[in-house]
Amino acid sequence: MSNKPLPTSKNWEIETDNNNIAWLHFDTADASANLLTQAAIKELDDILKTFEKELPKAIIILSDKKDSFIFGADIKEFTVLDNKEQALAFMLNGHALMNRLEAMPCPTVSMIHGLCFGGGTELCLACDYIIASDHKKTKIGLPEIKLGIHPGYGGTARSIERCGPLAAMNIMLTGRALTARAAKKIKLTDEMVPLRQIKAAAEKSALAAPKRKPLPLFIRLTNASLVRPLIAAQMRKQVALKAKPEHYPAPYSLINLWKNEAGNKKKMLEQEAITVAELATTETARNLVRVFFLQENLKSQGKQTQFDVEHVHVIGGGIMGGDIASWCAIQGYSVTVQDRSPEALAKTIKRAQYSFKKKFKRDRRAIRDANDRLMADHRGSGLHRADIVIEAIFEDVDVKRALYESIEPIMKADAILATNTSSIKLEDLTSCLKNPGRLVGLHFFNPVALMPLVEIIRGVDTNEKVVQQALAFAKNIGKLPLAVKSSPGFLVNRILMPYILEAVTMVDEGIPPEVIDKAATDYGMPMGPIELADTVGLDICKSVANILAKALDLPLPDTLKTLSDKKLGKKTGEGFYKYKNNKPMKNQPMENKNATYANPQEVQDRLVLRLVNEATACLREGIVDEKDLIDAGVIFGTGFAPFRGGPLEYIRSTGVDKLSKTLASLETKFGSRFEKDEGWSQVE
Ligand code: NAI
């Protein structure tokens, strides 16, 4: 064997074996993962050009990084694309490489172990054979849609050619990552083998160059020109359930691309580059790229400190504590969950079974292992060995303080005490502790399994090391941690509450809930505020609203003052809406522009500007450490329209002056709750 490093290549190394197979090792210098940057594309293109002159027997592409193949294109490079022309030139570089690879006269094989996304998958698709390891770390996908574009290095036409349109469009439209097994099932890969055999399998394909079987006739028929418009209409309907074309144009462009061009691969490839170049420069794509980096920022929050937790003890096995305990067990931690009520514990364990099955599906061993890790612990015998104790008992200062006093002498000296309180100031809880610095807030959102954000509340007394440990713990259990100041409502509830209160005020004024919710979903919220209030529970809304109303001087709408126990929202079958099969029964919102309540723009402005104004107040008060973290927290804590890039980004893109005028006119009409916060001056 001989190694011929190319003098100019920072990314690739060629190893030629005795069979004259060229093994192309992708190993970006000074990086933990391989990215298909423009430089890496250029270098590989140059290597292939030399191969065209002196052809090896075969080419095998592999990664030298541990447990990762190619993460995809370098998203940072997208952020400097100013216009369509630049974006098109960018895409065409990728196209040139993939076309060259596809046209190589010798067999080409890609060998996937670990993560393989976006441009990485497109590189594989341009090879003759794709071999993947069956390792659980192998994940393959085309997630471009999440960034507001679709595959742009030939992945659209080539994935459809390999898997057929239904399977290929499904992975591109959802952007989901497939396991090696799922990828093999839809024929995205040719073989799935144990990691120890992957090189032998790649070599075998390279030397034997077996013919690939054509797709079955019924799959090929779904690509026929007469059938495509019918299937495309169905796809559009499905997509419309989740994303409006004016907010998220990429899936619709992808469907059109397939419908119009799938009959001619060359044309489809050319058109793909043009469409992606158009999409890449839209406001939506820019904001989704921004959201990607905000997410990376949150992930990095927990990286500074190593916190090795062997055992987690949760006290309070109710809605939150029970779900936190089962989530930690799913994430591989040994967990004891304590509750003063054995009945509550029985329910906790039953609910955990459901969560384990939902997470691990038919993987019985994983379910059994998670069960083994989670122990009901009525007497609290797990307390003395826990590295972190998470308290999620009733929201009552005295009850919490009494508990802390009783557990502190039993806790390990260096264990941290984390409270899931949603509204109590940490300073009201610490005075009963001998070591007040160990108390930190770990504010999970409901439902725990679905909500990605966890607020880490830094009290006045909280030891900074403890804050860092809590950030690390939240990151290690797969959540996005956000450090926030201990102040009423922290960040997320504080920003959300004025928006919900405005919605309830409008109901009190006689505006139908459907009109209010539609105004919010038209703006891009995943769910309207009225339905959200019903879902959270009106009693819970009321208690958080009461605390915030006092602290922030917010007027409380009448409906919340006079709640009936029978109408607490979804959980009682009725709140603002009546519920059937857990779904709200909504009337068609009226669009009569002459009706005073039905001015949708005003309804939307009232909702959005209350939220945005509160976000600027949090900015002014320094509730989080960096400006961008406000947008990150609101997007990942509330689902705030990601394509708008967050409330502060919305102000920037719409313009401070324009929104200030709207705010001023709302203040004139509805009063001081629309008074512009001084924080607006810090937004830009
Ligand atoms: P819950 O009422 O469902 O559960 C509380 C559990 O604590 C009950 O099972 C109760 O038996 C147990 N408990 C009470 N005192 C105890 C003690 N001294 N020792 C052991 N167990 C005790 O309450 P939920 O909704 O789970 O809330 C718990 C905490 O989480 C509260 O601080 C709440 O503010 C916070 N939170 C609640 C959210 C929600 O949506 N429900 C969201 C975020 C935070």
XYZ file of C-alpha atoms and ligand atoms in Angstrom:
728
model
C 0.000 0.000 0.000
C 1.139 3.551 -0.611
C -0.017 6.811 0.878
C 0.089 9.771 -1.465
C -0.939 12.878 0.428
C -1.790 15.642 -1.986
C 0.405 18.638 -1.190
C -2.474 21.104 -1.375
C -5.157 19.004 0.326
C -6.178 19.847 3.850
C -9.093 17.454 3.721
C -8.250 14.349 1.727
C -5.601 11.703 1.780
C -5.224 9.053 -0.906
C -4.175 5.541 -0.024
C -3.694 3.151 -2.927
C -3.766 -0.568 -2.067
C -2.329 -3.632 -3.801
C -5.467 -3.983 -5.925
C -4.991 -0.419 -7.137
C -8.102 0.702 -5.264
C -7.831 4.362 -4.239
C -9.092 4.834 -0.685
C -9.993 8.497 -0.279
C -9.799 9.383 3.413
C -11.781 12.471 4.354
C -10.171 14.012 7.414
C -10.470 17.783 7.745
C -7.464 19.152 9.602
C -8.115 20.668 13.059
C -11.815 19.794 13.078
C -13.771 17.184 14.987
C -16.114 16.525 12.052
C -15.820 16.563 8.269
C -17.695 19.329 6.499
C -18.079 19.461 2.745
C -16.775 23.008 2.518
C -16.142 24.709 -0.810
C -12.431 23.999 -0.202
C -13.067 20.279 0.382
C -15.201 20.185 -2.778
C -12.469 21.841 -4.831
C -9.794 19.504 -3.479
C -11.825 16.383 -4.184
C -12.638 17.664 -7.649
C -8.891 18.119 -8.310
C -8.171 14.588 -7.087
C -10.827 13.144 -9.380
C -9.344 15.070 -12.300
C -5.987 13.349 -11.683
C -7.791 10.000 -11.499
C -9.387 10.657 -14.873
C -5.879 10.710 -16.334
C -4.626 7.667 -14.452
C -7.635 5.577 -13.526
C -7.497 3.473 -10.346
C -9.275 0.102 -10.249
C -11.926 1.650 -8.012
C -12.472 4.544 -5.589
C -13.668 4.139 -2.006
C -14.600 7.235 0.023
C -14.321 6.936 3.799
C -13.933 9.143 6.848
C -11.109 9.106 9.369
C -13.210 10.832 12.020
C -14.524 8.797 14.907
C -18.196 7.886 14.520
C -18.902 10.530 11.915
C -18.762 10.446 8.147
C -19.688 13.860 6.721
C -21.873 16.361 8.564
C -22.901 18.107 5.357
C -22.026 21.424 3.773
C -20.537 24.153 5.954
C -23.568 26.199 6.947
C -21.342 29.162 7.857
C -20.533 29.472 4.155
C -24.239 30.038 3.432
C -24.342 33.120 5.604
C -22.087 35.098 3.291
C -24.146 34.462 0.152
C -25.560 37.879 -0.677
C -27.521 37.190 -3.813
C -28.895 34.505 -6.122
C -25.933 34.674 -8.482
C -23.463 33.957 -5.696
C -25.673 31.188 -4.371
C -25.930 29.607 -7.819
C -22.160 29.652 -8.314
C -21.830 28.010 -4.889
C -24.278 25.239 -5.826
C -22.713 24.684 -9.225
C -19.319 23.910 -7.630
C -20.999 21.080 -5.752
C -22.806 19.949 -8.890
C -19.597 19.825 -10.904
C -17.974 17.561 -8.301
C -20.965 15.227 -7.980
C -21.355 14.956 -11.758
C -17.648 14.147 -12.124
C -17.847 11.505 -9.390
C -20.949 9.953 -10.918
C -19.288 9.818 -14.340
C -16.037 8.173 -13.140
C -15.371 5.199 -15.437
C -14.290 3.010 -12.474
C -16.540 1.741 -9.651
C -17.038 4.227 -6.814
C -18.069 3.256 -3.290
C -18.889 5.324 -0.210
C -18.422 3.781 3.190
C -20.635 5.370 5.819
C -20.027 4.969 9.513
C -21.485 7.566 11.863
C -23.344 10.717 10.956
C -23.898 11.433 7.281
C -26.064 14.398 6.397
C -26.873 16.813 3.598
C -23.965 17.268 1.194
C -22.376 14.132 2.686
C -25.357 12.036 1.667
C -25.384 13.716 -1.738
C -21.744 12.724 -2.214
C -22.683 9.116 -1.440
C -25.598 9.270 -3.874
C -23.190 10.172 -6.670
C -21.260 6.922 -6.004
C -22.135 3.557 -7.532
C -22.442 1.789 -4.171
C -23.218 2.915 -0.658
C -22.200 0.653 2.228
C -23.180 1.623 5.784
C -22.229 0.243 9.185
C -25.124 -1.117 11.232
C -23.815 0.835 14.242
C -26.356 2.856 16.241
C -24.281 5.974 15.632
C -24.831 5.672 11.879
C -27.535 8.130 10.866
C -28.192 9.197 7.289
C -30.355 12.043 6.075
C -31.039 14.996 3.837
C -32.084 17.638 6.417
C -31.751 20.718 4.158
C -35.478 21.490 4.417
C -34.873 22.470 8.065
C -32.656 25.271 6.799
C -35.250 26.565 4.375
C -33.722 24.969 1.265
C -33.728 21.490 -0.284
C -30.809 19.273 -1.357
C -28.699 21.265 -3.773
C -25.781 19.029 -4.794
C -27.819 16.686 -6.983
C -29.449 14.929 -4.037
C -33.010 15.480 -5.243
C -32.704 13.673 -8.579
C -30.289 11.021 -7.324
C -32.229 10.061 -4.187
C -35.371 9.715 -6.290
C -33.489 7.602 -8.801
C -32.268 5.288 -6.024
C -35.274 5.021 -3.725
C -38.230 6.033 -5.882
C -40.106 9.316 -5.429
C -42.291 8.443 -2.459
C -39.499 7.315 -0.147
C -37.034 9.948 -1.357
C -39.491 12.841 -1.158
C -40.518 11.698 2.297
C -36.968 11.919 3.660
C -36.319 15.225 1.917
C -39.623 16.809 2.968
C -39.301 15.763 6.607
C -35.518 16.134 6.814
C -35.484 13.220 9.255
C -32.394 11.155 9.945
C -32.595 7.456 9.131
C -30.926 4.610 10.989
C -28.744 2.325 8.863
C -31.561 -0.227 8.866
C -34.181 2.281 7.691
C -31.829 3.599 5.002
C -31.227 0.077 3.699
C -34.954 -0.631 3.735
C -35.730 2.240 1.367
C -32.667 1.378 -0.761
C -30.873 4.600 0.051
C -27.908 2.349 0.829
C -26.955 -0.930 -0.836
C -25.613 -2.817 2.142
C -25.611 -2.666 5.908
C -22.801 -4.538 7.628
C -21.195 -4.702 11.081
C -18.513 -2.058 11.511
C -15.695 -4.618 11.648
C -16.670 -5.850 8.167
C -17.302 -2.541 6.478
C -13.920 -2.228 4.751
C -14.139 -5.779 3.408
C -17.680 -5.133 2.152
C -16.622 -1.886 0.448
C -13.649 -3.617 -1.155
C -15.837 -6.460 -2.376
C -18.270 -4.098 -4.093
C -15.376 -2.087 -5.538
C -13.813 -5.172 -7.106
C -16.928 -7.087 -8.155
C -18.974 -4.042 -9.238
C -22.273 -5.909 -9.024
C -25.181 -4.633 -11.107
C -27.794 -2.833 -9.041
C -31.339 -4.192 -9.413
C -33.802 -1.723 -10.944
C -36.611 -0.488 -8.707
C -39.845 -2.520 -8.909
C -42.238 -1.438 -11.665
C -44.886 -0.069 -9.266
C -42.318 2.260 -7.738
C -41.096 3.406 -11.136
C -44.679 4.112 -12.141
C -45.034 6.666 -9.349
C -42.483 8.732 -11.251
C -44.500 8.729 -14.501
C -45.462 12.141 -15.859
C -49.197 11.429 -15.707
C -49.086 10.280 -12.107
C -46.771 12.953 -10.711
C -49.305 15.826 -10.601
C -51.736 13.675 -8.594
C -49.131 12.587 -6.080
C -47.705 16.110 -5.922
C -51.155 17.480 -4.977
C -51.334 14.968 -2.115
C -47.846 15.876 -0.967
C -48.744 19.570 -0.978
C -51.777 18.835 1.171
C -49.681 16.916 3.673
C -47.065 19.653 3.843
C -49.755 22.346 4.228
C -50.843 20.730 7.508
C -47.495 21.751 8.993
C -46.124 24.646 6.944
C -47.691 27.514 5.022
C -46.107 28.237 1.626
C -45.684 31.938 2.442
C -43.711 31.013 5.583
C -41.831 27.930 4.371
C -41.495 27.902 0.552
C -38.830 25.150 0.311
C -41.023 22.028 0.548
C -43.366 23.444 -2.084
C -40.428 24.234 -4.401
C -39.136 20.703 -3.946
C -42.504 19.185 -4.830
C -42.737 21.398 -7.933
C -39.213 20.524 -8.959
C -40.035 16.828 -8.848
C -43.438 17.236 -10.512
C -42.082 19.333 -13.383
C -38.642 17.884 -14.021
C -38.466 14.292 -12.804
C -38.790 12.957 -16.368
C -35.355 14.296 -17.309
C -32.487 13.838 -14.819
C -30.147 16.368 -16.456
C -32.822 19.052 -16.455
C -33.826 18.237 -12.926
C -30.232 18.606 -11.749
C -29.887 21.967 -13.501
C -33.160 23.229 -12.129
C -32.317 21.960 -8.627
C -29.296 24.273 -8.453
C -31.409 27.247 -9.594
C -34.225 26.608 -7.105
C -31.860 26.140 -4.194
C -30.011 29.316 -5.096
C -33.355 31.159 -5.003
C -34.381 29.585 -1.702
C -30.990 30.124 -0.045
C -31.362 33.884 -0.279
C -34.911 34.099 1.127
C -35.632 35.648 4.512
C -36.917 32.255 5.682
C -33.664 30.444 4.863
C -31.585 33.191 6.471
C -33.655 32.976 9.643
C -33.640 29.174 9.747
C -29.860 29.237 9.399
C -29.874 31.740 12.250
C -32.000 29.333 14.326
C -29.494 26.570 13.562
C -26.696 28.686 15.022
C -28.839 29.731 17.987
C -29.334 26.045 18.710
C -25.587 25.425 18.442
C -25.068 28.329 20.830
C -27.417 26.751 23.377
C -25.723 23.373 22.973
C -22.361 24.975 23.660
C -23.630 26.478 26.955
C -23.045 23.212 28.775
C -19.607 22.502 27.371
C -17.391 24.468 29.743
C -17.687 22.105 32.689
C -17.459 18.372 33.033
C -20.069 17.073 35.441
C -20.056 13.334 35.906
C -23.380 12.259 37.274
C -23.781 8.653 38.292
C -27.065 8.890 40.066
C -30.053 11.254 39.825
C -32.626 11.518 42.615
C -35.967 13.170 41.772
C -38.337 14.244 44.543
C -41.973 14.633 43.521
C -43.333 12.073 41.084
C -46.148 14.214 39.665
C -46.565 15.476 36.104
C -43.149 17.091 35.967
C -41.036 15.037 38.386
C -42.299 11.743 36.958
C -41.499 12.805 33.408
C -38.110 14.258 34.362
C -37.220 10.957 36.059
C -38.209 8.830 33.065
C -36.455 11.220 30.666
C -33.205 10.890 32.677
C -33.574 7.074 32.663
C -34.073 7.152 28.878
C -30.860 9.152 28.626
C -28.952 6.389 30.406
C -28.852 7.658 33.998
C -29.557 5.624 37.114
C -32.556 7.362 38.716
C -34.563 7.078 41.914
C -37.876 8.919 42.111
C -39.361 9.752 45.482
C -42.884 10.864 46.341
C -44.692 11.042 49.629
C -47.640 9.301 47.997
C -47.147 5.636 46.938
C -50.144 6.025 44.595
C -48.410 8.892 42.782
C -45.292 6.715 42.442
C -47.298 3.836 40.979
C -48.678 6.264 38.386
C -45.183 7.599 37.692
C -43.839 4.141 36.926
C -46.838 3.353 34.741
C -46.351 6.556 32.766
C -42.644 5.819 32.451
C -43.493 2.485 30.761
C -45.429 4.414 28.177
C -42.551 6.857 27.622
C -40.019 4.027 27.276
C -42.193 2.243 24.705
C -42.747 5.445 22.801
C -39.033 6.145 22.731
C -37.633 2.674 22.085
C -40.572 1.231 20.098
C -40.002 -2.510 19.734
C -36.469 -2.557 21.124
C -37.270 -4.700 24.173
C -33.761 -4.715 25.500
C -33.618 -0.899 25.553
C -36.999 -0.793 27.326
C -35.846 -3.350 29.894
C -32.606 -1.445 30.527
C -34.463 1.847 31.012
C -36.798 0.079 33.451
C -33.818 -1.252 35.361
C -32.381 2.247 35.622
C -35.550 3.828 37.077
C -36.513 2.946 40.652
C -39.528 4.051 42.642
C -38.184 5.125 46.026
C -40.902 5.966 48.528
C -38.432 6.319 51.437
C -35.838 8.332 49.595
C -33.058 5.778 49.927
C -31.394 6.990 46.706
C -30.873 10.468 48.116
C -27.521 9.885 49.840
C -25.807 8.642 46.661
C -27.217 11.194 44.192
C -24.926 13.681 42.433
C -27.931 15.806 41.564
C -31.232 16.031 43.405
C -34.111 17.434 41.353
C -37.038 18.743 43.349
C -40.431 18.877 41.624
C -42.938 18.941 44.492
C -45.897 21.310 44.994
C -45.365 24.940 44.103
C -45.367 26.122 47.722
C -42.499 27.980 49.402
C -43.032 26.494 52.872
C -43.386 22.917 51.626
C -40.252 23.234 49.522
C -38.245 24.821 52.379
C -39.309 22.094 54.821
C -38.183 19.473 52.327
C -34.795 21.117 51.760
C -34.137 21.290 55.496
C -34.828 17.596 55.867
C -32.776 16.411 52.878
C -29.674 18.594 53.059
C -28.013 16.589 55.896
C -28.478 13.376 53.876
C -27.226 14.698 50.526
C -23.638 14.141 49.415
C -21.520 17.180 50.310
C -20.911 18.113 46.679
C -24.319 17.156 45.261
C -26.326 19.943 43.672
C -29.930 20.673 44.528
C -32.048 21.693 41.538
C -35.580 22.978 41.771
C -38.101 22.816 38.949
C -40.076 25.723 40.381
C -41.827 27.744 37.709
C -42.410 30.881 39.712
C -40.772 30.967 43.157
C -37.722 33.178 43.515
C -34.680 31.094 44.428
C -33.810 33.655 47.097
C -37.033 32.740 48.956
C -35.864 29.143 49.170
C -32.171 29.337 49.966
C -32.201 30.730 53.509
C -33.121 27.332 54.969
C -29.996 25.747 53.466
C -26.621 25.459 55.189
C -25.019 25.667 51.758
C -27.241 28.080 49.767
C -24.790 28.079 46.838
C -25.828 24.539 45.864
C -29.406 25.516 44.933
C -30.046 26.176 41.259
C -33.210 26.233 39.153
C -33.640 23.544 36.516
C -36.837 24.648 34.845
C -38.168 22.005 32.480
C -41.187 22.683 30.302
C -44.268 20.541 29.963
C -44.323 18.004 28.254
C -40.749 17.194 29.258
C -40.092 14.722 26.439
C -41.105 17.199 23.722
C -39.826 20.538 24.933
C -36.141 20.988 24.085
C -35.321 23.937 26.363
C -34.393 23.856 30.049
C -33.900 27.165 31.864
C -31.048 27.100 34.360
C -31.934 29.638 37.018
C -29.037 31.469 38.577
C -30.070 32.802 41.995
C -28.195 35.552 43.801
C -26.551 32.929 46.038
C -26.049 30.208 43.453
C -22.450 29.128 43.170
C -21.206 29.706 39.586
C -19.741 26.188 39.505
C -23.202 24.829 40.304
C -24.706 26.877 37.441
C -22.104 25.398 35.086
C -22.795 21.892 36.383
C -26.519 22.352 35.850
C -25.878 23.584 32.289
C -23.689 20.540 31.648
C -26.265 18.171 33.117
C -29.080 19.600 30.975
C -26.898 19.265 27.896
C -25.929 15.702 28.810
C -29.571 14.663 29.009
C -30.106 15.956 25.476
C -31.749 19.281 26.312
C -30.855 22.807 25.270
C -29.756 24.668 28.407
C -30.211 28.392 28.886
C -28.860 30.246 31.930
C -31.314 32.908 33.145
C -31.472 35.360 36.022
C -33.755 34.521 38.925
C -36.626 36.921 38.303
C -40.384 36.493 37.949
C -41.317 34.131 35.101
C -37.622 33.741 34.239
C -37.395 34.247 30.457
C -39.907 32.063 28.649
C -43.017 32.356 30.831
C -42.393 36.062 31.263
C -42.382 36.699 27.523
C -45.244 34.321 26.821
C -47.597 35.539 29.530
C -48.391 39.079 28.207
C -49.183 37.464 24.837
C -51.587 34.975 26.446
C -53.133 37.655 28.656
C -53.742 39.868 25.618
C -55.463 36.948 23.911
C -57.718 36.321 26.919
C -58.478 40.063 27.127
C -59.645 39.909 23.510
C -61.943 36.982 24.337
C -63.386 39.104 27.148
C -63.978 41.864 24.579
C -66.035 39.423 22.515
C -63.534 38.416 19.858
C -64.020 34.727 19.069
C -61.097 32.512 20.204
C -60.871 31.112 16.664
C -60.125 34.588 15.251
C -57.408 35.147 17.852
C -55.786 31.755 17.350
C -55.856 32.151 13.576
C -54.121 35.527 13.808
C -51.323 33.849 15.771
C -50.948 30.822 13.500
C -51.035 33.148 10.487
C -48.061 34.891 12.038
C -46.356 31.501 12.254
C -46.973 30.300 15.811
C -47.388 26.532 16.058
C -50.571 26.918 18.124
C -52.785 29.896 18.941
C -52.565 31.427 22.463
C -56.098 30.450 23.443
C -55.597 26.814 22.527
C -52.210 26.979 24.243
C -53.800 28.283 27.458
C -56.368 25.464 27.316
C -53.587 22.933 26.757
C -51.408 24.143 29.631
C -54.466 24.324 31.916
C -56.232 27.540 32.838
C -55.539 27.024 36.553
C -51.792 26.824 35.863
C -52.019 29.848 33.578
C -53.829 31.720 36.280
C -51.246 30.950 38.962
C -48.311 32.000 36.751
C -50.300 35.057 35.584
C -51.029 36.047 39.200
C -47.347 36.037 40.087
C -46.319 37.925 36.964
C -49.237 40.341 37.168
C -47.998 41.425 40.613
C -44.338 41.585 39.675
C -44.736 43.281 36.309
C -47.894 45.248 36.994
C -49.953 43.472 34.358
C -53.734 43.802 34.237
C -55.441 40.411 34.699
C -58.403 39.673 32.380
C -61.750 38.940 34.090
C -62.086 35.424 32.689
C -58.950 34.345 34.523
C -60.201 35.842 37.788
C -63.375 33.779 37.725
C -62.421 30.291 36.638
C -64.751 27.357 37.038
C -63.179 24.090 38.270
C -65.054 22.293 35.535
C -63.642 24.406 32.744
C -59.898 24.292 33.180
C -59.065 23.525 29.555
C -58.241 20.345 27.708
C -57.780 18.263 30.871
C -61.416 18.847 31.956
C -62.822 18.575 28.438
C -63.690 22.271 28.272
C -61.953 25.612 28.613
C -62.231 28.340 25.994
C -63.001 25.501 23.577
C -64.904 22.265 24.059
C -62.779 19.172 23.426
C -63.694 16.016 21.579
C -61.119 13.198 21.355
C -58.620 15.631 22.843
C -59.107 18.059 19.909
C -60.676 21.536 20.234
C -63.969 21.959 18.410
C -63.410 25.203 16.511
C -65.779 27.189 14.344
C -64.501 28.651 11.100
C -63.007 32.045 12.026
C -65.001 34.882 10.521
C -63.147 37.133 8.140
C -65.651 39.968 7.997
C -63.448 43.041 7.767
C -66.323 45.295 8.821
C -66.835 43.587 12.144
C -64.918 45.408 14.870
C -63.448 42.215 16.300
C -62.420 40.778 12.976
C -59.572 43.053 11.993
C -57.042 40.239 11.795
C -54.055 42.573 11.476
C -54.924 44.417 14.650
C -55.526 41.165 16.514
C -52.147 39.913 15.338
C -50.375 43.164 16.232
C -51.840 43.150 19.724
C -50.603 39.616 20.342
C -47.199 39.880 18.748
C -46.302 43.320 20.048
C -47.034 42.411 23.654
C -44.672 39.484 23.278
C -42.009 41.424 21.440
C -42.193 44.348 23.871
C -41.654 41.997 26.819
C -38.668 40.482 25.005
C -37.079 43.933 24.847
C -37.745 44.400 28.580
C -35.842 41.141 29.239
C -33.025 42.467 27.083
C -32.864 45.676 29.103
C -32.856 43.768 32.402
C -30.128 41.366 31.272
C -32.225 38.279 32.013
C -29.869 36.215 29.832
C -26.151 36.657 29.147
C -26.271 37.519 25.422
C -28.777 39.307 23.182
C -29.216 36.332 20.847
C -30.097 34.041 23.724
C -33.442 35.837 24.063
C -34.391 34.733 20.551
C -33.000 31.260 21.221
C -34.978 30.869 24.441
C -38.233 32.101 22.936
C -37.949 29.886 19.843
C -36.988 26.706 21.705
C -39.131 27.396 24.770
C -42.354 28.462 23.046
C -42.077 27.378 19.402
C -42.121 31.060 18.316
C -42.215 31.136 14.480
C -38.660 29.917 13.669
C -38.742 31.383 10.154
C -38.899 34.848 11.751
C -35.635 34.215 13.608
C -36.964 35.211 17.073
C -38.721 38.294 18.526
C -35.649 40.563 18.445
C -34.787 39.506 14.917
C -38.406 40.227 13.962
C -37.973 43.795 15.237
C -34.748 44.162 13.236
C -36.177 42.789 10.005
C -39.460 44.718 10.213
C -37.807 47.887 11.443
C -37.872 49.573 14.861
C -39.626 52.661 13.451
C -42.425 50.780 11.758
C -43.203 48.597 14.776
C -42.872 51.565 17.151
C -45.614 53.375 15.233
C -47.938 50.381 15.497
C -47.143 50.084 19.198
C -47.902 53.787 19.720
C -51.274 53.508 18.016
C -52.137 50.452 20.119
C -51.148 52.384 23.242
C -53.497 55.213 22.252
C -56.338 52.798 21.667
C -55.807 50.206 24.439
C -53.689 51.859 27.103
C -50.365 51.694 28.864
C -49.782 47.970 28.546
C -48.560 48.859 25.038
C -46.092 51.450 26.282
C -42.795 50.960 24.474
C -40.088 49.506 26.699
C -36.749 51.295 26.846
C -35.117 48.031 25.824
C -36.062 48.730 22.171
C -33.035 50.997 21.927
C -30.729 48.013 22.564
C -32.193 45.706 19.920
C -30.102 46.646 16.880
P -47.882 17.755 40.693
O -48.908 18.218 41.663
O -48.298 16.986 39.498
O -46.819 16.834 41.474
C -46.257 17.154 42.703
C -45.900 15.851 43.399
O -45.102 16.137 44.513
C -47.109 15.077 43.894
O -47.086 13.761 43.393
C -46.940 15.094 45.414
O -47.394 13.885 46.020
C -45.446 15.264 45.558
N -45.029 15.883 46.795
C -45.522 17.020 47.357
N -44.824 17.291 48.473
C -43.880 16.335 48.606
C -42.861 16.078 49.551
N -42.662 16.878 50.596
N -42.083 14.993 49.380
C -42.268 14.178 48.332
N -43.216 14.374 47.411
C -44.020 15.435 47.551
O -47.036 19.035 40.318
P -46.243 19.365 38.961
O -47.157 19.991 38.002
O -45.455 18.174 38.577
O -45.273 20.513 39.464
C -44.129 20.233 40.234
C -43.207 21.430 40.181
O -42.851 21.685 38.816
C -43.795 22.723 40.709
O -42.788 23.445 41.356
C -44.256 23.449 39.433
O -44.294 24.842 39.589
C -43.173 23.044 38.471
N -43.542 23.096 37.063
C -44.750 22.643 36.610
C -45.061 22.686 35.258
C -46.372 22.154 34.762
O -46.715 22.411 33.581
N -47.114 21.421 35.542
C -44.107 23.231 34.261
C -42.836 23.612 34.831
C -42.589 23.564 36.169
